[in-house]
Amino acid sequence: MDAGGDAGEEGEVLRKALIVFSRVPVPGATKTRLQKNFTGEECAELHRAILMDLKPLTDGEDWDSFVYYTPAGGEAVMRKLLPGAAGYEPQPEKEFGARMSGCIGQILEKGYDACVLVGTDIPALDTKIIGQAFAVMEEKDMVIGATEDAGYYLIGMKKLRDEVFRDQAYGTGSVFADTLEKIKGCGCTYGVLPVLRDIDEPEDVSAYLEMYEAGRLDKKMHTWECILRLNEKYQLHND
């Protein structure tokens, strides 16, 4: 992959890197909030489908991609699901915010000028959104994209801002707002991307079924096929 890009302020090419930040899709240990309605294997199958739909991100021609996974020992699985990345590394064994900060720091230390980190909860996350994120950072210090449940699915920066990740109540409904305040507090310029819906709760699976049926998402996606199977078993419209 070519990590070249548009010229920066001084005419230099911006070296871009994308981090895909994910759990390894192990039954019982991934998508655990979905286990209120589905089996551990079904949750892992759904996560595998999402990862396969995110494969174009690691094929991006305008950036290098790096897959950071947890738990350790899952490299072979992640290589199979997300081939084409420049590197595969276990996430640091720290709390959630410190893990994200640590991964971004490692990538920026490699000499990249801009780093974007995304999670693996949104099957509709595509290269267009990633391109928009890097375009924002041609002019701004940071970029962030919110989820409908008030978290965020993407964060990017050109210089590590560790304070943005500290003292955050991850998994609560104020993460995006709290993070945005920290970005403002460190004096960074920033851009905000479109709000997207992630798949964390059973009602999110039902919502994605409706989006597929309404023609808002590509039915060729692996996630669509997986959700169809879940719908046949659980009648998701009745949730």
XYZ file of C-alpha atoms in Angstrom:
239
model
C 0.000 0.000 0.000
C 1.071 3.539 -0.695
C 0.825 5.791 2.345
C 1.340 8.911 0.278
C -1.327 11.574 0.152
C -2.085 15.181 -0.554
C 0.495 17.825 0.105
C 0.631 19.350 3.565
C 1.053 22.986 4.468
C 4.687 23.046 3.349
C 4.182 20.978 0.203
C 5.286 17.721 1.824
C 3.278 14.544 1.340
C 1.287 13.606 4.438
C 2.163 10.053 5.499
C -1.074 8.437 6.636
C -1.719 5.430 8.842
C -4.955 3.719 9.829
C -5.307 1.636 12.992
C -8.046 -1.009 13.081
C -8.592 -1.552 16.812
C -10.441 -4.782 17.534
C -11.137 -7.727 19.729
C -10.419 -11.135 18.254
C -13.846 -12.666 17.466
C -13.767 -15.433 20.081
C -17.131 -16.884 21.203
C -18.059 -15.618 24.643
C -15.445 -12.852 24.622
C -16.637 -10.523 21.863
C -19.848 -8.541 21.400
C -20.750 -9.545 24.942
C -23.643 -7.096 25.251
C -25.360 -8.918 22.395
C -25.305 -12.119 24.443
C -28.466 -10.939 26.180
C -30.289 -12.155 23.050
C -27.824 -14.280 21.064
C -25.385 -17.099 21.784
C -21.674 -16.479 22.187
C -20.992 -18.229 18.871
C -23.607 -16.098 17.090
C -22.027 -12.940 18.502
C -18.603 -14.064 17.313
C -20.022 -14.934 13.893
C -21.517 -11.449 13.612
C -18.218 -9.857 14.592
C -16.372 -11.969 12.012
C -18.848 -10.789 9.370
C -18.284 -7.140 10.307
C -14.519 -7.613 10.126
C -14.797 -9.139 6.651
C -16.888 -6.151 5.555
C -14.152 -3.838 6.840
C -11.496 -5.515 4.673
C -11.457 -2.597 2.155
C -10.057 -0.413 4.946
C -6.870 -2.483 5.124
C -6.672 -2.421 1.321
C -6.688 1.394 1.243
C -4.310 2.726 -1.399
C -3.797 6.101 0.251
C -2.722 4.923 3.705
C -0.922 2.113 5.500
C -3.072 0.071 7.873
C -2.188 -1.630 11.144
C -4.389 -4.097 13.023
C -4.163 -3.958 16.820
C -6.048 -6.810 18.468
C -6.863 -8.269 21.862
C -6.340 -10.795 23.362
C -2.781 -11.639 22.376
C -2.357 -14.763 20.294
C -5.002 -13.826 17.736
C -2.737 -12.700 14.912
C -3.535 -15.618 12.581
C -7.269 -15.010 12.918
C -6.950 -11.286 12.272
C -4.631 -11.809 9.292
C -7.227 -14.090 7.727
C -10.127 -11.690 8.314
C -8.239 -8.462 7.526
C -5.460 -9.313 5.073
C -3.371 -6.599 3.516
C -2.372 -4.630 6.609
C 1.193 -3.430 7.050
C 1.344 -4.838 10.574
C -0.529 -6.901 13.172
C 0.168 -6.293 16.847
C -1.506 -7.147 20.179
C -2.932 -4.168 22.008
C -0.992 -2.991 25.070
C -2.210 -4.575 28.304
C -3.638 -1.389 29.765
C -7.045 0.147 30.410
C -9.097 1.001 27.326
C -8.101 4.626 26.817
C -4.420 3.917 27.456
C -4.554 1.103 24.905
C -5.823 3.454 22.196
C -3.298 6.109 23.157
C -0.490 3.554 23.171
C -1.349 2.251 19.713
C -1.530 5.737 18.207
C 1.750 6.656 19.874
C 3.474 3.599 18.408
C 2.306 4.466 14.890
C 3.268 8.131 15.083
C 6.705 7.079 16.339
C 7.138 5.183 13.063
C 7.192 8.527 11.267
C 3.600 8.863 10.094
C 2.214 12.393 9.959
C -1.432 11.517 10.582
C -2.986 8.532 12.340
C -6.654 7.523 12.388
C -7.972 4.831 14.751
C -11.283 3.037 14.173
C -13.163 0.342 16.020
C -14.903 -2.642 14.445
C -18.521 -2.100 15.455
C -19.786 -0.499 12.217
C -20.034 -2.709 9.108
C -20.925 0.323 6.967
C -17.665 2.099 7.796
C -15.999 2.536 4.413
C -12.962 4.019 2.714
C -14.920 7.184 1.925
C -15.237 7.988 5.633
C -11.553 7.223 6.213
C -10.654 9.473 3.299
C -12.783 12.238 4.801
C -10.972 11.835 8.119
C -7.561 12.259 6.532
C -8.847 15.183 4.463
C -9.896 16.923 7.684
C -6.391 16.459 9.059
C -4.899 18.217 6.063
C -6.210 21.360 7.789
C -6.920 20.359 11.408
C -5.003 18.810 14.294
C -7.590 16.151 15.086
C -10.740 14.485 13.783
C -13.501 12.517 15.520
C -16.661 10.687 14.453
C -19.553 10.075 16.850
C -21.837 7.064 17.155
C -25.584 7.362 17.691
C -25.197 6.118 21.272
C -22.906 9.078 22.107
C -19.629 7.216 21.849
C -17.210 7.542 18.958
C -16.140 5.218 16.170
C -13.093 7.119 14.908
C -10.450 9.417 16.293
C -7.435 10.795 14.481
C -4.505 13.040 15.301
C -1.187 14.244 13.941
C 0.487 14.491 17.342
C -0.233 12.190 20.266
C -2.613 13.851 22.716
C -2.602 11.392 25.585
C -4.754 13.663 27.736
C -7.708 13.135 25.395
C -7.917 9.499 26.528
C -7.358 9.968 30.268
C -10.067 9.744 32.947
C -12.810 8.694 30.545
C -15.858 6.623 31.476
C -15.775 4.432 28.367
C -19.004 2.571 27.705
C -21.180 5.403 29.007
C -23.379 7.855 27.132
C -21.073 10.843 27.512
C -17.830 9.603 25.932
C -18.085 11.629 22.728
C -19.016 14.855 24.529
C -16.329 14.355 27.180
C -13.680 13.606 24.551
C -14.661 16.644 22.518
C -14.245 18.820 25.606
C -10.775 17.382 26.166
C -9.864 18.087 22.526
C -10.991 21.675 22.943
C -9.166 21.902 26.256
C -5.812 20.999 24.744
C -6.191 23.802 22.206
C -6.384 21.532 19.165
C -8.231 22.386 15.993
C -10.574 19.574 14.979
C -13.225 18.369 12.564
C -16.280 16.184 13.186
C -17.411 13.404 10.838
C -20.980 12.160 10.211
C -22.720 10.288 13.024
C -22.944 6.508 12.431
C -24.724 3.671 14.206
C -22.630 0.900 15.704
C -23.664 -2.618 16.669
C -23.345 -2.976 20.437
C -26.832 -3.886 21.658
C -29.518 -6.282 20.343
C -31.648 -3.351 19.164
C -28.766 -2.259 16.942
C -28.960 -5.581 15.094
C -32.673 -4.975 14.485
C -31.926 -1.443 13.293
C -29.344 -2.723 10.804
C -31.856 -5.258 9.488
C -34.236 -2.380 8.780
C -31.476 -0.354 7.098
C -30.615 -3.266 4.822
C -34.272 -3.880 3.963
C -34.744 -0.184 3.178
C -31.866 -0.323 0.692
C -29.634 1.985 2.725
C -26.817 -0.579 2.889
C -25.286 -3.039 0.437
C -26.961 -6.448 0.725
C -23.803 -8.107 -0.580
C -22.224 -7.469 2.799
C -21.305 -10.418 5.015
C -23.067 -8.667 7.892
C -26.354 -8.671 5.974
C -26.151 -12.429 5.466
C -25.402 -12.956 9.151
C -28.253 -10.715 10.301
C -30.632 -12.518 7.932
C -29.778 -15.794 9.648
C -30.357 -14.221 13.057
C -33.678 -12.830 11.866
C -34.814 -16.248 10.663
C -34.145 -17.648 14.126
C -35.172 -14.761 16.381
C -37.632 -12.652 14.332
C -35.739 -9.438 15.022
C -38.603 -7.163 13.989
C -40.440 -8.345 17.088
C -37.701 -7.112 19.487
